Amino acid sequence: MDSADAFDSALDRMTQCYGPTASDDCRALVQGALFKSGHGDLPRWLNALQDIDTHAQHTVFTGTPGVDDQSEVGVPASLTAEHSESLRQALLTLHPWRKGPYRIGDLHIDTEWRSDWKWDRLGLDPDALTDARVLDIGCGNGYHGWRMLGAGARLVVGIDPTLLFAMQFAAIWSFMRSDSFCFLPIGIERMPASLTRFDAVFSLGVLYHRRSPIDHLQQLGQLLEPGGLLVLETLIIPGSDALLTPKARYARMRNVWCLPSTDVLCTWLHRLGFEQVEVADVNHTSIEEQRSTDWMTFESLAQCLDPNDPQRTIEGYPAPARAVIHARKRA
Ligand SMILES: C[S@@+](CC[C@H](N)C(=O)[O-])C[C@H]1O[C@@H](n2cnc3c(N)ncnc32)[C@H](O)[C@@H]1O
């Protein structure tokens, strides 16, 4: 299967950065998680990936793969109308597309999220990722990972246990063909011991899904090089000492365990030995940033808010707000 290349290509780079044990561990994890998963949709997805890869091989690139001036990840290309429609159908087999935007020629993948808006809010210094080995935990289909490479990272390791997102990563990779982005279809709890000491670790939109948020933060520290940069983005609630555990769902999501205030988050990070802890941004998620599109036709944020009071979720909690925090592991 050609799309296997998408998961193999960065292993040489991985060997340079982390040694042969790490790349062997990663190969075994990819094979275990992906090809032996028995996921019922996998045959359909793999067929679509083969189609997409064939399309990629027949695409005439008119520029270099990367990030365009609309913050779309992809490649300038000349596609006939027929080619474009057939590629669109193959990509739609991998619906729902949540994170993006992406573009292949004139084919625009208008994802549920404007992940480029989140990227802009991260507020990274221009040289923050120069030549860095970066880990993106819960990377979704890899949108932010491509932005990290665009910002000068030497190697990006993205991990995410949702197989559909691994498929979407492979679809985009068919056009990007970078050997500097290694995607592991695993959760953080399965990170191999051979892979630590990253120069920067990103945990964007993951903390509130973890049952033990303090343990999650501690693990982020363990994955970092001393002095390394943590970029944390998570749902928060207003107030100073506040911490919310939803009784059941939050904004219709079943798997939300904990929304702290920014003060509580900063206290946790200090207690865990981080320094230079700074709140880089606080933002209320808008229905322009997260919405249904042709590429994600299910309900989105608008349907999760109280129709009579958009400051509240449908369950009566404060509507989604998110903070970005930067911190350094103590050297
Ligand atoms: C809200 S999304 C955030 C995606 C992306 N980081 C962003 O900010 O746009 C949460 C992601 O975490 C992933 N995830 C769920 N459990 C995880 C785990 N145990 N370890 C790592 N990622 C996980 C999900 O598959 C999903 O892609």
mmCIF file of C-alpha atoms and ligand atoms in Angstrom:
data_model
loop_
_atom_site.group_PDB
_atom_site.id
_atom_site.type_symbol
_atom_site.label_atom_id
_atom_site.label_comp_id
_atom_site.label_asym_id
_atom_site.label_seq_id
_atom_site.Cartn_x
_atom_site.Cartn_y
_atom_site.Cartn_z
ATOM 1 C CA MET A 1 0.000 0.000 0.000
ATOM 2 C CA ASP A 2 1.549 3.304 -1.072
ATOM 3 C CA SER A 3 0.078 5.216 1.835
ATOM 4 C CA ALA A 4 2.253 3.112 4.139
ATOM 5 C CA ASP A 5 5.008 5.439 2.930
ATOM 6 C CA ALA A 6 3.245 8.205 4.807
ATOM 7 C CA PHE A 7 4.005 6.454 8.063
ATOM 8 C CA ASP A 8 7.445 5.149 7.101
ATOM 9 C CA SER A 9 9.072 8.147 5.551
ATOM 10 C CA ALA A 10 10.189 9.950 8.669
ATOM 11 C CA LEU A 11 11.775 6.948 10.300
ATOM 12 C CA ASP A 12 15.226 7.720 8.907
ATOM 13 C CA ARG A 13 14.960 11.225 10.287
ATOM 14 C CA MET A 14 13.753 9.680 13.530
ATOM 15 C CA THR A 15 16.876 7.496 13.610
ATOM 16 C CA GLN A 16 19.059 10.588 13.211
ATOM 17 C CA CYS A 17 17.269 12.352 16.054
ATOM 18 C CA TYR A 18 16.469 9.525 18.467
ATOM 19 C CA GLY A 19 18.471 6.463 17.401
ATOM 20 C CA PRO A 20 17.493 3.101 15.883
ATOM 21 C CA THR A 21 15.542 1.837 18.908
ATOM 22 C CA ALA A 22 13.097 4.709 18.650
ATOM 23 C CA SER A 23 12.518 4.183 14.939
ATOM 24 C CA ASP A 24 12.040 0.409 15.420
ATOM 25 C CA ASP A 25 9.611 1.095 18.265
ATOM 26 C CA CYS A 26 7.693 3.527 16.069
ATOM 27 C CA ARG A 27 7.514 1.130 13.134
ATOM 28 C CA ALA A 28 6.091 -1.563 15.430
ATOM 29 C CA LEU A 29 3.561 0.879 16.883
ATOM 30 C CA VAL A 30 2.364 1.969 13.436
ATOM 31 C CA GLN A 31 1.976 -1.601 12.258
ATOM 32 C CA GLY A 32 0.201 -2.641 15.444
ATOM 33 C CA ALA A 33 -2.154 0.307 15.656
ATOM 34 C CA LEU A 34 -2.975 0.669 11.989
ATOM 35 C CA PHE A 35 -2.672 -2.513 10.055
ATOM 36 C CA LYS A 36 -3.694 -4.970 12.763
ATOM 37 C CA SER A 37 -6.445 -2.809 14.217
ATOM 38 C CA GLY A 38 -9.354 -4.670 12.631
ATOM 39 C CA HIS A 39 -11.263 -1.380 12.361
ATOM 40 C CA GLY A 40 -14.346 -2.055 10.224
ATOM 41 C CA ASP A 41 -13.901 1.030 8.023
ATOM 42 C CA LEU A 42 -10.217 0.404 7.362
ATOM 43 C CA PRO A 43 -10.620 -1.449 3.996
ATOM 44 C CA ARG A 44 -12.814 1.386 2.648
ATOM 45 C CA TRP A 45 -10.375 4.035 3.884
ATOM 46 C CA LEU A 46 -7.346 2.210 2.482
ATOM 47 C CA ASN A 47 -9.041 1.948 -0.923
ATOM 48 C CA ALA A 48 -9.691 5.680 -0.849
ATOM 49 C CA LEU A 49 -6.053 6.294 0.112
ATOM 50 C CA GLN A 50 -4.887 4.261 -2.848
ATOM 51 C CA ASP A 51 -7.074 6.384 -5.129
ATOM 52 C CA ILE A 52 -5.772 9.569 -3.539
ATOM 53 C CA ASP A 53 -2.179 8.438 -3.945
ATOM 54 C CA THR A 54 -2.796 7.679 -7.636
ATOM 55 C CA HIS A 55 -4.310 11.149 -8.009
ATOM 56 C CA ALA A 56 -1.263 12.654 -6.304
ATOM 57 C CA GLN A 57 1.071 10.860 -8.716
ATOM 58 C CA HIS A 58 -0.859 12.277 -11.689
ATOM 59 C CA THR A 59 -1.098 15.794 -10.305
ATOM 60 C CA VAL A 60 0.955 18.490 -12.007
ATOM 61 C CA PHE A 61 2.362 20.605 -9.182
ATOM 62 C CA THR A 62 2.750 24.274 -10.064
ATOM 63 C CA GLY A 63 4.545 25.193 -6.838
ATOM 64 C CA THR A 64 6.034 23.707 -3.703
ATOM 65 C CA PRO A 65 3.990 21.896 -1.043
ATOM 66 C CA GLY A 66 3.601 23.975 2.117
ATOM 67 C CA VAL A 67 1.412 26.648 3.645
ATOM 68 C CA ASP A 68 -0.100 29.249 1.318
ATOM 69 C CA ASP A 69 -0.935 32.883 2.088
ATOM 70 C CA GLN A 70 -4.458 31.845 3.141
ATOM 71 C CA SER A 71 -2.901 29.575 5.803
ATOM 72 C CA GLU A 72 -4.022 26.522 3.857
ATOM 73 C CA VAL A 73 -1.729 23.505 3.912
ATOM 74 C CA GLY A 74 -1.304 21.795 0.558
ATOM 75 C CA VAL A 75 0.120 22.262 -2.870
ATOM 76 C CA PRO A 76 -0.419 24.601 -5.829
ATOM 77 C CA ALA A 77 -1.448 22.338 -8.701
ATOM 78 C CA SER A 78 -3.189 22.285 -12.019
ATOM 79 C CA LEU A 79 -6.170 19.875 -11.900
ATOM 80 C CA THR A 80 -8.710 19.233 -14.641
ATOM 81 C CA ALA A 81 -12.332 19.567 -13.492
ATOM 82 C CA GLU A 82 -12.733 15.813 -13.807
ATOM 83 C CA HIS A 83 -9.571 15.062 -11.819
ATOM 84 C CA SER A 84 -10.560 17.574 -9.134
ATOM 85 C CA GLU A 85 -14.041 16.063 -8.717
ATOM 86 C CA SER A 86 -12.742 12.525 -8.575
ATOM 87 C CA LEU A 87 -10.125 13.510 -5.958
ATOM 88 C CA ARG A 88 -12.828 15.338 -3.996
ATOM 89 C CA GLN A 89 -14.962 12.197 -3.864
ATOM 90 C CA ALA A 90 -12.022 10.083 -2.678
ATOM 91 C CA LEU A 91 -11.166 12.624 0.033
ATOM 92 C CA LEU A 92 -14.811 12.753 1.127
ATOM 93 C CA THR A 93 -14.637 9.014 1.843
ATOM 94 C CA LEU A 94 -12.567 10.165 4.829
ATOM 95 C CA HIS A 95 -15.391 12.427 6.144
ATOM 96 C CA PRO A 96 -15.634 14.111 8.671
ATOM 97 C CA TRP A 97 -12.713 16.500 8.075
ATOM 98 C CA ARG A 98 -12.411 18.413 11.354
ATOM 99 C CA LYS A 99 -9.024 20.186 11.267
ATOM 100 C CA GLY A 100 -7.647 22.301 8.442
ATOM 101 C CA PRO A 101 -7.926 24.132 6.042
ATOM 102 C CA TYR A 102 -6.177 22.316 3.219
ATOM 103 C CA ARG A 103 -5.903 23.005 -0.500
ATOM 104 C CA ILE A 104 -4.861 20.846 -3.458
ATOM 105 C CA GLY A 105 -4.857 23.052 -6.558
ATOM 106 C CA ASP A 106 -8.308 24.625 -6.684
ATOM 107 C CA LEU A 107 -9.759 21.948 -4.394
ATOM 108 C CA HIS A 108 -10.371 23.584 -1.033
ATOM 109 C CA ILE A 109 -10.944 21.308 1.980
ATOM 110 C CA ASP A 110 -13.109 23.545 4.136
ATOM 111 C CA THR A 111 -12.841 21.751 7.467
ATOM 112 C CA GLU A 112 -15.086 22.109 10.532
ATOM 113 C CA TRP A 113 -12.393 24.107 12.351
ATOM 114 C CA ARG A 114 -10.366 27.090 11.234
ATOM 115 C CA SER A 115 -7.315 25.533 12.865
ATOM 116 C CA ASP A 116 -5.244 28.340 11.370
ATOM 117 C CA TRP A 117 -6.954 30.727 13.807
ATOM 118 C CA LYS A 118 -5.798 28.565 16.715
ATOM 119 C CA TRP A 119 -2.291 28.489 15.218
ATOM 120 C CA ASP A 120 -2.223 32.301 15.094
ATOM 121 C CA ARG A 121 -3.349 32.507 18.737
ATOM 122 C CA LEU A 122 -0.471 30.288 19.894
ATOM 123 C CA GLY A 123 1.686 33.418 19.727
ATOM 124 C CA LEU A 124 4.976 31.633 19.047
ATOM 125 C CA ASP A 125 8.173 33.641 18.653
ATOM 126 C CA PRO A 126 9.337 33.441 15.008
ATOM 127 C CA ASP A 127 12.377 31.348 15.952
ATOM 128 C CA ALA A 128 10.668 29.246 18.654
ATOM 129 C CA LEU A 129 10.730 26.057 16.565
ATOM 130 C CA THR A 130 13.871 26.619 14.491
ATOM 131 C CA ASP A 131 15.598 23.234 14.078
ATOM 132 C CA ALA A 132 13.505 21.818 16.945
ATOM 133 C CA ARG A 133 12.337 18.247 17.517
ATOM 134 C CA VAL A 134 8.659 18.741 18.206
ATOM 135 C CA LEU A 135 5.969 16.483 19.624
ATOM 136 C CA ASP A 136 2.314 17.303 18.875
ATOM 137 C CA ILE A 137 0.084 15.270 21.196
ATOM 138 C CA GLY A 138 -3.452 14.665 19.894
ATOM 139 C CA CYS A 139 -2.414 16.117 16.542
ATOM 140 C CA GLY A 140 -5.691 15.274 14.767
ATOM 141 C CA ASN A 141 -4.993 14.897 11.040
ATOM 142 C CA GLY A 142 -1.736 16.837 11.368
ATOM 143 C CA TYR A 143 -2.701 20.373 10.337
ATOM 144 C CA HIS A 144 -0.686 22.058 13.093
ATOM 145 C CA GLY A 145 2.243 19.679 12.503
ATOM 146 C CA TRP A 146 2.572 21.016 8.945
ATOM 147 C CA ARG A 147 2.531 24.532 10.388
ATOM 148 C CA MET A 148 5.304 23.523 12.830
ATOM 149 C CA LEU A 149 7.435 22.295 9.910
ATOM 150 C CA GLY A 150 6.661 25.555 8.116
ATOM 151 C CA ALA A 151 7.963 27.358 11.217
ATOM 152 C CA GLY A 152 11.335 25.612 10.882
ATOM 153 C CA ALA A 153 11.035 22.421 12.972
ATOM 154 C CA ARG A 154 13.586 19.721 12.118
ATOM 155 C CA LEU A 155 11.272 16.818 12.979
ATOM 156 C CA VAL A 156 7.608 16.733 13.979
ATOM 157 C CA VAL A 157 6.217 13.655 15.689
ATOM 158 C CA GLY A 158 2.416 13.782 15.772
ATOM 159 C CA ILE A 159 0.478 11.243 17.809
ATOM 160 C CA ASP A 160 -3.260 10.615 17.702
ATOM 161 C CA PRO A 161 -5.169 7.388 18.381
ATOM 162 C CA THR A 162 -8.138 8.167 16.086
ATOM 163 C CA LEU A 163 -7.552 6.048 12.975
ATOM 164 C CA LEU A 164 -9.605 8.249 10.666
ATOM 165 C CA PHE A 165 -7.244 11.143 11.418
ATOM 166 C CA ALA A 166 -4.285 8.902 10.589
ATOM 167 C CA MET A 167 -5.980 8.221 7.224
ATOM 168 C CA GLN A 168 -6.494 11.937 6.601
ATOM 169 C CA PHE A 169 -2.845 12.556 7.476
ATOM 170 C CA ALA A 170 -1.815 9.914 4.904
ATOM 171 C CA ALA A 171 -4.094 11.518 2.280
ATOM 172 C CA ILE A 172 -2.499 14.930 2.710
ATOM 173 C CA TRP A 173 0.969 13.384 2.982
ATOM 174 C CA SER A 174 0.510 11.902 -0.537
ATOM 175 C CA PHE A 175 0.823 15.468 -1.792
ATOM 176 C CA MET A 176 3.275 16.850 0.790
ATOM 177 C CA ARG A 177 5.738 13.899 0.768
ATOM 178 C CA SER A 178 7.785 15.184 3.696
ATOM 179 C CA ASP A 179 10.169 12.909 5.557
ATOM 180 C CA SER A 180 10.183 15.280 8.515
ATOM 181 C CA PHE A 181 6.676 14.504 9.812
ATOM 182 C CA CYS A 182 6.246 11.212 11.653
ATOM 183 C CA PHE A 183 2.650 10.291 12.526
ATOM 184 C CA LEU A 184 2.073 7.609 15.166
ATOM 185 C CA PRO A 185 -1.523 6.382 15.474
ATOM 186 C CA ILE A 186 -1.333 6.031 19.260
ATOM 187 C CA GLY A 187 -2.496 7.818 22.404
ATOM 188 C CA ILE A 188 -0.054 9.470 24.786
ATOM 189 C CA GLU A 189 -0.345 6.526 27.166
ATOM 190 C CA ARG A 190 1.437 4.388 24.544
ATOM 191 C CA MET A 191 4.401 6.701 23.885
ATOM 192 C CA PRO A 192 7.523 4.513 23.625
ATOM 193 C CA ALA A 193 10.097 5.083 26.363
ATOM 194 C CA SER A 194 12.730 5.529 23.634
ATOM 195 C CA LEU A 195 11.053 8.774 22.510
ATOM 196 C CA THR A 196 11.592 11.629 24.956
ATOM 197 C CA ARG A 197 13.622 14.820 25.189
ATOM 198 C CA PHE A 198 11.688 16.875 22.677
ATOM 199 C CA ASP A 199 12.669 20.537 22.317
ATOM 200 C CA ALA A 200 8.994 21.511 22.212
ATOM 201 C CA VAL A 201 5.816 19.671 23.177
ATOM 202 C CA PHE A 202 2.354 20.806 22.110
ATOM 203 C CA SER A 203 -0.830 19.659 23.827
ATOM 204 C CA LEU A 204 -3.627 21.462 22.005
ATOM 205 C CA GLY A 205 -7.213 20.562 22.854
ATOM 206 C CA VAL A 206 -6.280 17.409 24.776
ATOM 207 C CA LEU A 207 -6.080 18.212 28.512
ATOM 208 C CA TYR A 208 -9.858 18.331 29.056
ATOM 209 C CA HIS A 209 -10.180 14.856 27.527
ATOM 210 C CA ARG A 210 -7.795 13.386 30.123
ATOM 211 C CA ARG A 211 -9.264 11.929 33.314
ATOM 212 C CA SER A 212 -6.177 12.948 35.274
ATOM 213 C CA PRO A 213 -5.166 16.374 33.994
ATOM 214 C CA ILE A 214 -2.284 16.829 36.449
ATOM 215 C CA ASP A 215 -0.800 13.486 35.390
ATOM 216 C CA HIS A 216 -1.100 14.655 31.773
ATOM 217 C CA LEU A 217 0.869 17.826 32.539
ATOM 218 C CA GLN A 218 3.483 15.821 34.396
ATOM 219 C CA GLN A 219 3.884 13.499 31.413
ATOM 220 C CA LEU A 220 4.344 16.505 29.122
ATOM 221 C CA GLY A 221 7.244 17.568 31.341
ATOM 222 C CA GLN A 222 8.776 14.086 31.156
ATOM 223 C CA LEU A 223 8.739 14.241 27.355
ATOM 224 C CA LEU A 224 10.619 17.554 27.252
ATOM 225 C CA GLU A 225 14.311 18.331 27.198
ATOM 226 C CA PRO A 226 15.344 20.470 30.222
ATOM 227 C CA GLY A 227 14.627 24.068 29.196
ATOM 228 C CA GLY A 228 12.227 22.813 26.493
ATOM 229 C CA LEU A 229 9.058 24.651 25.535
ATOM 230 C CA LEU A 230 5.551 23.486 26.451
ATOM 231 C CA VAL A 231 2.638 24.956 24.497
ATOM 232 C CA LEU A 232 -0.626 24.054 26.168
ATOM 233 C CA GLU A 233 -4.061 24.936 24.815
ATOM 234 C CA THR A 234 -7.186 23.861 26.592
ATOM 235 C CA LEU A 235 -10.748 24.727 27.548
ATOM 236 C CA ILE A 236 -10.945 26.912 30.620
ATOM 237 C CA ILE A 237 -13.635 28.501 32.754
ATOM 238 C CA PRO A 238 -13.778 32.012 34.179
ATOM 239 C CA GLY A 239 -12.859 32.679 37.796
ATOM 240 C CA SER A 240 -9.702 32.388 39.808
ATOM 241 C CA ASP A 241 -9.834 29.244 41.931
ATOM 242 C CA ALA A 242 -12.379 27.626 39.638
ATOM 243 C CA LEU A 243 -12.403 24.070 38.332
ATOM 244 C CA LEU A 244 -15.367 22.449 36.567
ATOM 245 C CA THR A 245 -16.024 18.757 36.101
ATOM 246 C CA PRO A 246 -19.191 18.442 34.000
ATOM 247 C CA LYS A 247 -21.831 16.104 35.454
ATOM 248 C CA ALA A 248 -22.174 14.370 32.100
ATOM 249 C CA ARG A 249 -21.684 16.121 28.770
ATOM 250 C CA TYR A 250 -20.080 19.486 28.057
ATOM 251 C CA ALA A 251 -21.174 21.163 24.783
ATOM 252 C CA ARG A 252 -22.546 17.724 23.831
ATOM 253 C CA MET A 253 -19.105 16.110 24.244
ATOM 254 C CA ARG A 254 -19.139 12.978 26.387
ATOM 255 C CA ASN A 255 -15.433 12.847 27.133
ATOM 256 C CA VAL A 256 -14.778 16.166 28.897
ATOM 257 C CA TRP A 257 -13.422 15.679 32.401
ATOM 258 C CA CYS A 258 -11.975 18.907 33.657
ATOM 259 C CA LEU A 259 -12.027 22.623 32.852
ATOM 260 C CA PRO A 260 -9.731 24.637 35.153
ATOM 261 C CA SER A 261 -9.342 28.412 35.282
ATOM 262 C CA THR A 262 -6.115 29.874 33.877
ATOM 263 C CA ASP A 263 -4.936 30.557 37.446
ATOM 264 C CA VAL A 264 -5.412 26.925 38.426
ATOM 265 C CA LEU A 265 -3.562 25.785 35.292
ATOM 266 C CA CYS A 266 -0.636 28.084 36.045
ATOM 267 C CA THR A 267 -0.503 26.849 39.647
ATOM 268 C CA TRP A 268 -0.428 23.231 38.479
ATOM 269 C CA LEU A 269 2.414 23.993 36.056
ATOM 270 C CA HIS A 270 4.474 25.777 38.729
ATOM 271 C CA ARG A 271 3.908 22.932 41.201
ATOM 272 C CA LEU A 272 5.079 20.449 38.546
ATOM 273 C CA GLY A 273 8.391 22.258 38.074
ATOM 274 C CA PHE A 274 7.732 24.377 35.007
ATOM 275 C CA GLU A 275 9.029 27.930 34.878
ATOM 276 C CA GLN A 276 8.392 31.039 32.746
ATOM 277 C CA VAL A 277 4.687 30.117 32.825
ATOM 278 C CA GLU A 278 2.779 32.679 30.750
ATOM 279 C CA VAL A 279 -0.804 32.945 29.535
ATOM 280 C CA ALA A 280 -0.360 33.815 25.847
ATOM 281 C CA ASP A 281 -4.046 34.049 24.917
ATOM 282 C CA VAL A 282 -7.625 33.616 26.123
ATOM 283 C CA ASN A 283 -10.371 33.337 23.528
ATOM 284 C CA HIS A 284 -14.074 32.502 23.323
ATOM 285 C CA THR A 285 -14.672 29.972 20.567
ATOM 286 C CA SER A 286 -16.946 31.419 17.888
ATOM 287 C CA ILE A 287 -19.392 29.718 15.548
ATOM 288 C CA GLU A 288 -17.310 31.118 12.697
ATOM 289 C CA GLU A 289 -14.264 29.198 13.906
ATOM 290 C CA GLN A 290 -16.082 25.871 14.473
ATOM 291 C CA ARG A 291 -18.936 25.127 12.112
ATOM 292 C CA SER A 292 -20.524 22.533 9.815
ATOM 293 C CA THR A 293 -19.252 22.553 6.223
ATOM 294 C CA ASP A 294 -19.468 20.319 3.153
ATOM 295 C CA TRP A 295 -16.460 18.484 4.583
ATOM 296 C CA MET A 296 -18.000 18.038 8.075
ATOM 297 C CA THR A 297 -21.731 17.741 7.733
ATOM 298 C CA PHE A 298 -22.562 16.773 11.340
ATOM 299 C CA GLU A 299 -23.670 19.191 14.071
ATOM 300 C CA SER A 300 -21.070 21.693 15.227
ATOM 301 C CA LEU A 301 -20.683 24.396 17.880
ATOM 302 C CA ALA A 302 -23.887 26.335 17.033
ATOM 303 C CA GLN A 303 -25.991 23.291 17.947
ATOM 304 C CA CYS A 304 -24.106 22.853 21.259
ATOM 305 C CA LEU A 305 -24.971 26.294 22.644
ATOM 306 C CA ASP A 306 -28.144 27.339 24.458
ATOM 307 C CA PRO A 307 -30.351 28.823 21.688
ATOM 308 C CA ASN A 308 -31.590 31.495 24.153
ATOM 309 C CA ASP A 309 -28.176 32.330 25.618
ATOM 310 C CA PRO A 310 -25.075 31.686 23.477
ATOM 311 C CA GLN A 311 -22.878 32.454 26.526
ATOM 312 C CA ARG A 312 -23.956 29.030 27.843
ATOM 313 C CA THR A 313 -23.647 25.510 26.510
ATOM 314 C CA ILE A 314 -26.810 23.504 25.916
ATOM 315 C CA GLU A 315 -26.188 21.905 29.368
ATOM 316 C CA GLY A 316 -25.993 25.334 31.067
ATOM 317 C CA TYR A 317 -22.211 25.557 31.544
ATOM 318 C CA PRO A 318 -20.105 28.579 30.453
ATOM 319 C CA ALA A 319 -19.693 28.468 26.650
ATOM 320 C CA PRO A 320 -16.316 27.213 25.357
ATOM 321 C CA ALA A 321 -13.356 29.479 26.063
ATOM 322 C CA ARG A 322 -9.762 28.433 25.569
ATOM 323 C CA ALA A 323 -6.402 29.517 26.915
ATOM 324 C CA VAL A 324 -2.913 29.143 25.468
ATOM 325 C CA ILE A 325 -0.133 28.800 28.034
ATOM 326 C CA HIS A 326 3.616 28.720 27.382
ATOM 327 C CA ALA A 327 6.001 27.245 29.934
ATOM 328 C CA ARG A 328 9.557 25.937 30.099
ATOM 329 C CA LYS A 329 10.725 22.745 31.757
ATOM 330 C CA ARG A 330 13.144 23.746 34.484
ATOM 331 C CA ALA A 331 16.711 23.355 33.168
HETATM 332 C C1 LIG B 1 -10.075 18.428 20.366
HETATM 333 S S1 LIG B 1 -9.037 17.464 19.351
HETATM 334 C C2 LIG B 1 -7.641 18.547 19.181
HETATM 335 C C3 LIG B 1 -6.915 18.354 17.882
HETATM 336 C C4 LIG B 1 -5.755 19.345 17.620
HETATM 337 N N1 LIG B 1 -4.682 19.169 18.585
HETATM 338 C C5 LIG B 1 -6.254 20.768 17.661
HETATM 339 O O1 LIG B 1 -5.993 21.450 18.656
HETATM 340 O O2 LIG B 1 -6.891 21.194 16.718
HETATM 341 C C6 LIG B 1 -8.431 16.243 20.490
HETATM 342 C C7 LIG B 1 -7.566 15.192 19.811
HETATM 343 O O3 LIG B 1 -6.987 14.361 20.818
HETATM 344 C C8 LIG B 1 -6.973 13.044 20.334
HETATM 345 N N2 LIG B 1 -6.861 12.130 21.480
HETATM 346 C C9 LIG B 1 -7.843 11.494 22.155
HETATM 347 N N3 LIG B 1 -7.316 10.723 23.117
HETATM 348 C C10 LIG B 1 -5.966 10.875 23.058
HETATM 349 C C11 LIG B 1 -4.870 10.309 23.775
HETATM 350 N N4 LIG B 1 -5.064 9.430 24.738
HETATM 351 N N5 LIG B 1 -3.614 10.692 23.441
HETATM 352 C C12 LIG B 1 -3.412 11.588 22.441
HETATM 353 N N6 LIG B 1 -4.422 12.138 21.721
HETATM 354 C C13 LIG B 1 -5.679 11.782 22.022
HETATM 355 C C14 LIG B 1 -8.266 12.927 19.554
HETATM 356 O O4 LIG B 1 -8.248 11.853 18.637
HETATM 357 C C15 LIG B 1 -8.342 14.266 18.885
HETATM 358 O O5 LIG B 1 -7.737 14.279 17.623
#
